[in-house]
Short mmCIF file of C-alpha atoms and ligand atoms in Angstrom, two decimals:
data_model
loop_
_atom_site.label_atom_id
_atom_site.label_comp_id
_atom_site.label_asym_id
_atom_site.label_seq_id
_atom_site.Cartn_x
_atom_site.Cartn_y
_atom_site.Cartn_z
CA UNK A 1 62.70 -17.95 58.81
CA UNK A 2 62.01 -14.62 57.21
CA UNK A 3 58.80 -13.79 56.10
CA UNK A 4 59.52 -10.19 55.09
CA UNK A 5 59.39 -10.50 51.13
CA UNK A 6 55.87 -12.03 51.88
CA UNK A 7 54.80 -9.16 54.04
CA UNK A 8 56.85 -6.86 51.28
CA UNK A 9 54.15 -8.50 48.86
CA UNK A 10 51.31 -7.50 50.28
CA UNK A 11 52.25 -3.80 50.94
CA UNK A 12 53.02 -3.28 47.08
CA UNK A 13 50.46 -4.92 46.63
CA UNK A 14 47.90 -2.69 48.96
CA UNK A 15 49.59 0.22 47.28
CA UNK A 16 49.02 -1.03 43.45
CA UNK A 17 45.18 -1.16 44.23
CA UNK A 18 44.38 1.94 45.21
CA UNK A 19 45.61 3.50 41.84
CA UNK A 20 43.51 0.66 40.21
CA UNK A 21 40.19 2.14 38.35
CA UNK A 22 39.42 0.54 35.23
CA UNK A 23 38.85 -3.69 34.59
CA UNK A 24 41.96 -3.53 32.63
CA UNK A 25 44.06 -2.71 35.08
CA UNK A 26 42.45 -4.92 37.78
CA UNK A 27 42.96 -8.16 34.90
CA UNK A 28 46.71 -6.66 34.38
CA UNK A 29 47.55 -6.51 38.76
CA UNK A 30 45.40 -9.77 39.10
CA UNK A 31 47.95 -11.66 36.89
CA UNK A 32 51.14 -9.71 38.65
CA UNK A 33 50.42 -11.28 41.87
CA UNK A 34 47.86 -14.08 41.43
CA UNK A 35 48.61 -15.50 37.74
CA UNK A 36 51.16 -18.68 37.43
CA UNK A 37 53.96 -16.59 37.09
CA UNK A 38 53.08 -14.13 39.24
CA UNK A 39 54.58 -12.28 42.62
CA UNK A 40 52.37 -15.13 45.25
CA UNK A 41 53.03 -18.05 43.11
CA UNK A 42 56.49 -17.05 43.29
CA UNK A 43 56.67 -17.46 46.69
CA UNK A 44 55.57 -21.04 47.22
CA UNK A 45 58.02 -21.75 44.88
CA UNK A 46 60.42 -21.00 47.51
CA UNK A 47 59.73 -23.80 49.80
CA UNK A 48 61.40 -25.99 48.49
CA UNK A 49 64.15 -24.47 50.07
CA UNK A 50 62.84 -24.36 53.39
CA UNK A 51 63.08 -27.05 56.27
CA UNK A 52 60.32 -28.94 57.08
CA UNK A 53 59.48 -27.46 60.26
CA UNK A 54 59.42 -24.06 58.66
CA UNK A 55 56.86 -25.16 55.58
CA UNK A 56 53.49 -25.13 57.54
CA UNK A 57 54.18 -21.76 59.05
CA UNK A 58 55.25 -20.35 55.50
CA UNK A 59 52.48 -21.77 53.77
CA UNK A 60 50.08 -20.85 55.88
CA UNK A 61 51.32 -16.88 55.39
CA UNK A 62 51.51 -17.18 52.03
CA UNK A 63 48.02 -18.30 51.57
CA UNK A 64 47.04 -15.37 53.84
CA UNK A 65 48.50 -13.27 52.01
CA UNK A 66 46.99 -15.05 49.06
CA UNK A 67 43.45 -14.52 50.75
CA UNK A 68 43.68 -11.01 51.00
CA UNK A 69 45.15 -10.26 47.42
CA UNK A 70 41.97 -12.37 46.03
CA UNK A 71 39.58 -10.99 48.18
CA UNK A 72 40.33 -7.28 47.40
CA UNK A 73 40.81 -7.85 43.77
CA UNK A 74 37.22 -9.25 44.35
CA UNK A 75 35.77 -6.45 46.00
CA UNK A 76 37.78 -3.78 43.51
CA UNK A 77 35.87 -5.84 40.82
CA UNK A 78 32.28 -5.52 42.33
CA UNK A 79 32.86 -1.91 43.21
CA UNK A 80 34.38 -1.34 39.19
CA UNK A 81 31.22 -3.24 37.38
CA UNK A 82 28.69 -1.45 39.91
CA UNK A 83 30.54 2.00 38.58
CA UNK A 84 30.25 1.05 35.33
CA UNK A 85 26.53 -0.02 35.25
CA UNK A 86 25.84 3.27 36.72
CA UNK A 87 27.73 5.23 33.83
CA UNK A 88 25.77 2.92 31.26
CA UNK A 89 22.60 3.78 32.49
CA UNK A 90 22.93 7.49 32.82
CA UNK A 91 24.70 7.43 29.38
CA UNK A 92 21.49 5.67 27.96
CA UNK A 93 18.80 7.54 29.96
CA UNK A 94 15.92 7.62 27.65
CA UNK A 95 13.95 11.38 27.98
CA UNK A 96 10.52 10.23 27.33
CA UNK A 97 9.27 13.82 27.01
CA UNK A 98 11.36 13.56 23.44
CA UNK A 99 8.81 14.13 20.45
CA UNK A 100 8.74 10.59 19.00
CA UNK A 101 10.35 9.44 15.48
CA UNK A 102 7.59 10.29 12.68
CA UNK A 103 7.45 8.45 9.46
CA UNK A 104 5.99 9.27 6.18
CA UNK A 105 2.93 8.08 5.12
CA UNK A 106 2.13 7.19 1.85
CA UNK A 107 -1.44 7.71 0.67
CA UNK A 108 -3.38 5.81 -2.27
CA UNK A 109 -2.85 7.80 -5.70
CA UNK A 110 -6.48 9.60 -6.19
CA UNK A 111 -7.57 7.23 -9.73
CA UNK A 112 -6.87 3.95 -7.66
CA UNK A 113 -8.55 5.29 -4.93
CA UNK A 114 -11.52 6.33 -6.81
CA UNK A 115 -11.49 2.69 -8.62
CA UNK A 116 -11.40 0.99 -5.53
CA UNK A 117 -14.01 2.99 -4.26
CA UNK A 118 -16.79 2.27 -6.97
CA UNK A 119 -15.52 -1.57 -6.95
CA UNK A 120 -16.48 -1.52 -3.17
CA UNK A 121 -19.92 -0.09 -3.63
CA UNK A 122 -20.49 -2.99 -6.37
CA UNK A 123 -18.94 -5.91 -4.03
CA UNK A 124 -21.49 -4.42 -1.59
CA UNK A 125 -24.63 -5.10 -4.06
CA UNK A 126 -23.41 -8.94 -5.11
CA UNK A 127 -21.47 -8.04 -7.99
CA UNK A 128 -18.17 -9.63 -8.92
CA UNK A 129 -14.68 -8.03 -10.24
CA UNK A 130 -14.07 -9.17 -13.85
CA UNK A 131 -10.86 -8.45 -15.74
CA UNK A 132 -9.54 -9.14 -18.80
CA UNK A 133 -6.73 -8.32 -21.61
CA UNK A 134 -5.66 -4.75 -23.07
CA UNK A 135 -4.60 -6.00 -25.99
CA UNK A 136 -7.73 -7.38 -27.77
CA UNK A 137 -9.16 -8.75 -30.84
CA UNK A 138 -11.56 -6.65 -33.27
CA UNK A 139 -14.47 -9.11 -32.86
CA UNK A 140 -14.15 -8.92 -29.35
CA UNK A 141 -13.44 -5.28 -28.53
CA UNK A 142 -15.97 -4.17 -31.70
CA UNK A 143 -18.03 -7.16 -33.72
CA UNK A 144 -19.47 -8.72 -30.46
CA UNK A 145 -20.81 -5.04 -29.18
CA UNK A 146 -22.88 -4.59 -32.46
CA UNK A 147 -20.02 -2.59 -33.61
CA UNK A 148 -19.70 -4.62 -37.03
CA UNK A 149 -16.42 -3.09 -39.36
CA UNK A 150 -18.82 -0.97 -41.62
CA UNK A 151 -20.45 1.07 -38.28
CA UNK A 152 -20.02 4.61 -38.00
CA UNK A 153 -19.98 4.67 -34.69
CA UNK A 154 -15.79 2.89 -34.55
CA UNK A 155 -14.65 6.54 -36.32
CA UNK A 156 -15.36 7.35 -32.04
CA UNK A 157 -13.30 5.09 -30.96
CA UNK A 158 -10.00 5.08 -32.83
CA UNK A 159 -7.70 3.14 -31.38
CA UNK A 160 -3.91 1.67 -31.75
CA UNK A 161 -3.35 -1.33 -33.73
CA UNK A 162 -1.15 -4.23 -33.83
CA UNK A 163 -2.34 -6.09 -37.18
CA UNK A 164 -5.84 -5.42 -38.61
CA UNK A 165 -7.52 -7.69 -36.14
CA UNK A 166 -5.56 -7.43 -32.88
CA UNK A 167 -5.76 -3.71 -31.38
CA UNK A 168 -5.56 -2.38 -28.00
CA UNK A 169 -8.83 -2.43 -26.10
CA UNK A 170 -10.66 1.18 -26.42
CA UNK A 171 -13.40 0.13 -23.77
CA UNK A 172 -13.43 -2.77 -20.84
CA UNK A 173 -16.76 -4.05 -22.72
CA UNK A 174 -14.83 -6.95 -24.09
CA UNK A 175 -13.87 -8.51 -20.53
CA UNK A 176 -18.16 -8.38 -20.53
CA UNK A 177 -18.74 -10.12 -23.93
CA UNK A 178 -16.03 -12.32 -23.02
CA UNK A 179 -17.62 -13.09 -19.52
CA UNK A 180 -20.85 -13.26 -20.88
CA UNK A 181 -19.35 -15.85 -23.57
CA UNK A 182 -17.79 -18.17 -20.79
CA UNK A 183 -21.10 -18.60 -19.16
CA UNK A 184 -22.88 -20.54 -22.17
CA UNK A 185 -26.13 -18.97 -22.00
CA UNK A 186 -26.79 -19.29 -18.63
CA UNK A 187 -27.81 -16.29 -15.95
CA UNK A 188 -27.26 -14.25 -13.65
CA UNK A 189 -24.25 -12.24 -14.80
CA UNK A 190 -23.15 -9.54 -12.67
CA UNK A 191 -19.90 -7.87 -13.17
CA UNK A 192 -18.08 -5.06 -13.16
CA UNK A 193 -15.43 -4.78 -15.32
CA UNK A 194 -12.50 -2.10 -14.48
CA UNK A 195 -9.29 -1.45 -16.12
CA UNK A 196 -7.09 0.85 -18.53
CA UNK A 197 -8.21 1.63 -21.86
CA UNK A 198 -6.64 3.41 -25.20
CA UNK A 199 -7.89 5.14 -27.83
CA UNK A 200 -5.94 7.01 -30.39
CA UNK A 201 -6.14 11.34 -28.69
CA UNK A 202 -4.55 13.88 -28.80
CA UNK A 203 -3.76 14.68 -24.78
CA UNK A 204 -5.29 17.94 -23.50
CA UNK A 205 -7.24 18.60 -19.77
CA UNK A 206 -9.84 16.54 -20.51
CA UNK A 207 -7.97 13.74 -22.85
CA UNK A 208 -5.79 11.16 -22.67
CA UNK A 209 -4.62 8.22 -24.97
CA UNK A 210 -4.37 6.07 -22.02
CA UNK A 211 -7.45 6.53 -19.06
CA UNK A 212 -9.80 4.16 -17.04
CA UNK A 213 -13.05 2.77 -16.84
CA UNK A 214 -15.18 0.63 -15.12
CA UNK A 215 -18.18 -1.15 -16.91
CA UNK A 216 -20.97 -2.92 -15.19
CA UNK A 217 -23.05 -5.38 -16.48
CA UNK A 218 -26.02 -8.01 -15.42
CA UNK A 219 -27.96 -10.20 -17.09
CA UNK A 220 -30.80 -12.28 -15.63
CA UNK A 221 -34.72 -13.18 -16.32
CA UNK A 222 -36.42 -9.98 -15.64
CA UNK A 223 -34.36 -7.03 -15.91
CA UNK A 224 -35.56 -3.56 -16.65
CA UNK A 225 -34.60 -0.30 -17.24
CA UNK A 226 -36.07 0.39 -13.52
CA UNK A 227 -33.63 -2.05 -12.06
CA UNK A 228 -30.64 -0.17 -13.98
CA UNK A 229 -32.58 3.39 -12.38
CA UNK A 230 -32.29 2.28 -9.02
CA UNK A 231 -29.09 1.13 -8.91
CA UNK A 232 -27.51 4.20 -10.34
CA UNK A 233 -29.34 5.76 -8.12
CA UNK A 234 -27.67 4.28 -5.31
CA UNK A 235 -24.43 4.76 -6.29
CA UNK A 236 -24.68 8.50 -6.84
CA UNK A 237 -25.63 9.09 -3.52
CA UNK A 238 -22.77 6.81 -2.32
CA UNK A 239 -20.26 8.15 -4.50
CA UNK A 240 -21.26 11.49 -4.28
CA UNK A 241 -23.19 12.39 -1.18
CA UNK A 242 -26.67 11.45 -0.04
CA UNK A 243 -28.70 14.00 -1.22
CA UNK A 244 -27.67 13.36 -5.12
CA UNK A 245 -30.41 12.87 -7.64
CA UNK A 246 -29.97 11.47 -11.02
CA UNK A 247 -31.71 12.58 -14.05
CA UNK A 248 -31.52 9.89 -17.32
CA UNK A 249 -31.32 11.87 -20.52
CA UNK A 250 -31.70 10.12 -24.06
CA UNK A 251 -28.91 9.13 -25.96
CA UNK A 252 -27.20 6.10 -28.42
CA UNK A 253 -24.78 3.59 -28.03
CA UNK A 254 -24.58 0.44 -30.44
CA UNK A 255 -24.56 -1.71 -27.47
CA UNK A 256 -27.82 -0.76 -25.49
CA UNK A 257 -31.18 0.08 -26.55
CA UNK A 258 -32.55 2.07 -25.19
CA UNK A 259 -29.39 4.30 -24.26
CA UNK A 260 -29.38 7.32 -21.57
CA UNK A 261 -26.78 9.65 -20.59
CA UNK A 262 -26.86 9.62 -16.48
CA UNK A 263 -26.10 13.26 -14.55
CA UNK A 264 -26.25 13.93 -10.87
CA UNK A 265 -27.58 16.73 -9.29
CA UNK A 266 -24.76 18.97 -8.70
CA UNK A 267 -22.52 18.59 -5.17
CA UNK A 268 -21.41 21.87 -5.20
CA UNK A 269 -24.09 24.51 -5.80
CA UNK A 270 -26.52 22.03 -4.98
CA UNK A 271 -28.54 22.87 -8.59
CA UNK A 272 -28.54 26.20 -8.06
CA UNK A 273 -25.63 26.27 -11.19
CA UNK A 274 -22.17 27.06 -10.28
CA UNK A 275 -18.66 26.93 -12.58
CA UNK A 276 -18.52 22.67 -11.87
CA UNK A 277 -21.80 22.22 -13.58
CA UNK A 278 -21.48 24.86 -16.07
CA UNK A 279 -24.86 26.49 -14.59
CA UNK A 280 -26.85 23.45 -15.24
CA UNK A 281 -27.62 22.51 -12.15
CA UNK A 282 -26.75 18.62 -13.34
CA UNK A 283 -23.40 16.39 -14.12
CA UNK A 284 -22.94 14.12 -16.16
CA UNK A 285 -21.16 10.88 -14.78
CA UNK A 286 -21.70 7.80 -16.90
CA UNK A 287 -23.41 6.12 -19.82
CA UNK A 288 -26.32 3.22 -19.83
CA UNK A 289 -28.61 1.40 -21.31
CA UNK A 290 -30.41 -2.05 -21.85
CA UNK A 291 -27.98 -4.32 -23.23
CA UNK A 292 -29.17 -4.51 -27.24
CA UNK A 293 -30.50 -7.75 -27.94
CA UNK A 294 -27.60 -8.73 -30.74
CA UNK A 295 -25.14 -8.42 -27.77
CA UNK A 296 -27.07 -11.23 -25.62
CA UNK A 297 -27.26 -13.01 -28.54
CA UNK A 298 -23.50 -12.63 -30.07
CA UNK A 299 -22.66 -14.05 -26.43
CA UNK A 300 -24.79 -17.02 -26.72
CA UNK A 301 -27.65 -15.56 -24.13
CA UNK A 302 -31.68 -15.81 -25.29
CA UNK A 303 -33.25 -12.31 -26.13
CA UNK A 304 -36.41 -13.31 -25.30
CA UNK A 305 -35.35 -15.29 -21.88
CA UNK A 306 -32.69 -13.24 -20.99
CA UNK A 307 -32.69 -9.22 -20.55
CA UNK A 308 -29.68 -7.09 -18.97
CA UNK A 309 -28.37 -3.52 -18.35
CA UNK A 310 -25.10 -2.26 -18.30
CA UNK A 311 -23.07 1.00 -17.72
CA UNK A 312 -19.90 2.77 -18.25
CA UNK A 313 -18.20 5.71 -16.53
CA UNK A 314 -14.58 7.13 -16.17
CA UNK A 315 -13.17 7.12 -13.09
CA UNK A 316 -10.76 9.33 -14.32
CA UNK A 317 -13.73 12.07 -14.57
CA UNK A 318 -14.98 10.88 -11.33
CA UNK A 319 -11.79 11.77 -9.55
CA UNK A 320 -11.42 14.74 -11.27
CA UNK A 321 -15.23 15.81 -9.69
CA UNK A 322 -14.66 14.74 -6.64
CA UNK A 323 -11.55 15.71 -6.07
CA UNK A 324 -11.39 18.80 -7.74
CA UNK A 325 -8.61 17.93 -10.36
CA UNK A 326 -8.63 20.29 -13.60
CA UNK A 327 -6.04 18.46 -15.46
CA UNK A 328 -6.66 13.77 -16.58
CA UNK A 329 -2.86 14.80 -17.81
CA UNK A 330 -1.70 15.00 -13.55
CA UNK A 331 -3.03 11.49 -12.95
CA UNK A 332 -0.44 9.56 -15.33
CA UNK A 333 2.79 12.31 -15.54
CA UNK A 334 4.19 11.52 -11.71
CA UNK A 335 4.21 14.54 -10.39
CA UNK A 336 4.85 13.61 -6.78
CA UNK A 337 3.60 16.81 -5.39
CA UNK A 338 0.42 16.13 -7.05
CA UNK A 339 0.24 13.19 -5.36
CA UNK A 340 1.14 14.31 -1.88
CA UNK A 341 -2.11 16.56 -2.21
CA UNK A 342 -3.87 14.10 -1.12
CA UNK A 343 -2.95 13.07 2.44
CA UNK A 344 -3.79 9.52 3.76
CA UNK A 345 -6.26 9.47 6.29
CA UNK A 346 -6.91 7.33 9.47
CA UNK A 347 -9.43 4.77 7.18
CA UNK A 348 -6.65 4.58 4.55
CA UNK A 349 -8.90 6.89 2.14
CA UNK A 350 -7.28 10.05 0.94
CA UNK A 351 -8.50 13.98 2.02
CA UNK A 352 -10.84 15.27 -0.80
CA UNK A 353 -10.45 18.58 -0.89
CA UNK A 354 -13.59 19.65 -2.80
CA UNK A 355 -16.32 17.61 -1.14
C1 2NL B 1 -19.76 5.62 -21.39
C2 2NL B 1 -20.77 4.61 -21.82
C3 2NL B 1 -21.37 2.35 -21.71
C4 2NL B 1 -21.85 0.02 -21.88
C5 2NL B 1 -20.94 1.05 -21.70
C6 2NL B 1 -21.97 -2.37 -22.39
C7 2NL B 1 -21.26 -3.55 -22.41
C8 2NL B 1 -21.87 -4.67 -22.90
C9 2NL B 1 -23.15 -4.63 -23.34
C10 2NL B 1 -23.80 -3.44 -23.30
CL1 2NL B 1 -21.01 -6.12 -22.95
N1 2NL B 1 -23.22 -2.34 -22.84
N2 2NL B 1 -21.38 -1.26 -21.91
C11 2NL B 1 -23.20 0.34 -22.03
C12 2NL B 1 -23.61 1.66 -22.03
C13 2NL B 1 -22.69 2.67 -21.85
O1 2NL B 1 -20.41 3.32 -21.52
O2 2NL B 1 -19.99 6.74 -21.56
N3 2NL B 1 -18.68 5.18 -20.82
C14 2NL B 1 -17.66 6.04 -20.37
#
């Protein structure tokens, strides 16, 4: 019997292997030899023509030889995937001494900011958030303020009309006669009212057709003008450091009698007088009063039960103070870099630059 092609098999194939280094190639050799029509296959096929006596011996050198092939392509295998884990994970070494990824942050535009600022000082004393509509009727925006169509005092207020009676709101004070309205009489009311407002300007540095307020109001048994003191009080000192005063000067609004104009101390010369508070010594940041007995009772609220005050500043201004803004005109025109001046910080507030 001649067992040469077998041992022929084997040599080629010892050969093959050692040229062998990529999984490809393995797959491709592994078929040659092992697959159904390969090289080892092929030889069992020859039995058949063999005697019987020579089968066993054949068989058994065949599946030697079939043995060895596997168990090399085996070991070629293990030593190919252990290469190639090793190239993977030097190709992916990660250098953690690498300065990380940044990201941009964005930061809260300076109005909102301001907004959200005053609305948290108010959350913190009991009040609640009222809002309302921009587009408004007369009665409620002017007749339910004491502001009846003959007053003097609407030639202020010009606004932008829609039909004789519908307008667009030129104060938040109607979200107060409205809430005031809704409660049918019945105390405590305390609310502060913020939103955009329009009145009919030309735009300069200190104007705009379109701005903000924020409008506070209560009404219980028992309010006075020394409630309305202290409060103001408080909020100067939170809004604008703790060593603020507030000084209450005389003045008029239809809606509140008596009326004062409200100034704080000023943050940046400290009273002394410097180019923010025009060498007064004092700012002024908001408008007050007792709410004016018509108003309570236009809303369906007892004047002699019932008393209230109420307020009404510009957060627009407010920003501009505190921030140090010269120009209302760079809070709606989207000027990013404008924006960008004002860095977020780690408490999600913005950087003020001038306090
Ligand atoms: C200012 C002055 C003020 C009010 C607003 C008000 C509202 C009701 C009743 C009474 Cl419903 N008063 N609001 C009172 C005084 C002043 O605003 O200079 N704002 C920028």
């Amino acid at each position: 019997m001649d067992t040469s092609g077998i041992s022929e098999i084997q040599k080629t194939f010892d050969k093959a292997i050692e040229s062998i280094d990529d999984k490809k190639s393995l797959q491709d050799l592994k078929v040659e030899y092992l697959g159904k029509k390969g090289k080892v296959t092929g030889l069992m096929k020859e039995m058949k023509n063999l005697s019987n006596e020579d089968k066993p011996l054949y068989g058994a050198k065949v599946n030697e030889v079939r043995s060895h092939i596997t168990e090399v392509i085996e070991e070629k295998e293990a030593v190919l995937a252990s290469a190639a884990l090793e190239a993977q994970l030097k190709e992916e070494t990660i250098d953690v001494s690498l300065p990380g990824r940044t990201f941009k942050l964005g930061s809260p535009h300076p109005l909102s900011r301001t907004i959200e600022d005053i609305e948290d000082f108010f959350i913190g004393l009991g009040y609640e958030i009222a809002e309302g509509y921009e587009v408004e009727t007369d009665y409620f925006n002017f007749e339910a303020l004491n502001l009846p169509k003959s007053h003097p005092a609407r030639d202020m207020q010009d606004s932008f009309y829609f039909s004789e009676d519908i307008l667009l709101r030129t104060h938040t004070s109607p979200v107060q006669a409205r809430t005031m309205q809704a409660r049918k009489g019945a105390g405590p009311v305390k609310i502060i009212c913020p939103g955009k407002v329009y009145r009919r300007d030309s735009d300069d540095a200190t104007h705009s057709h379109q701005f903000t307020q924020i409008e506070g109001l209560v009404v219980d048994r028992n309010i006075h003008m020394s409630d309305l003191k202290g409060t103001l009080e408080l909020f100067a000192k939170e809004m604008f450091g703790a060593e603020r005063e507030i000084r209450l000067r005389p003045s008029y609004f239809p809606f509140t009698e008596p009326s004062v104009e409200v100034d704080i101390s000023c943050f940046k010369c400290k009273g002394a007088g410097c180019n923010v508070c025009k060498g007064s010594g004092w700012i002024e940041i908001l408008g007050a009063g007792m709410v004016h007995p018509n108003v309570l009772e236009m809303a369906g609220f007892d004047p002699d039960e019932y008393s209230g005050f109420a307020f009404g500043m510009g957060p627009d201004r407010i920003a501009m103070l505190k921030y140090g803004i010269e120009d209302i005109r760079h809070f709606y025109t989207n000027d990013l870099r404008f924006i960008k001046q004002f860095t977020a910080t780690e408490d999600g507030g913005n950087q003020s630059e001038s306090i």
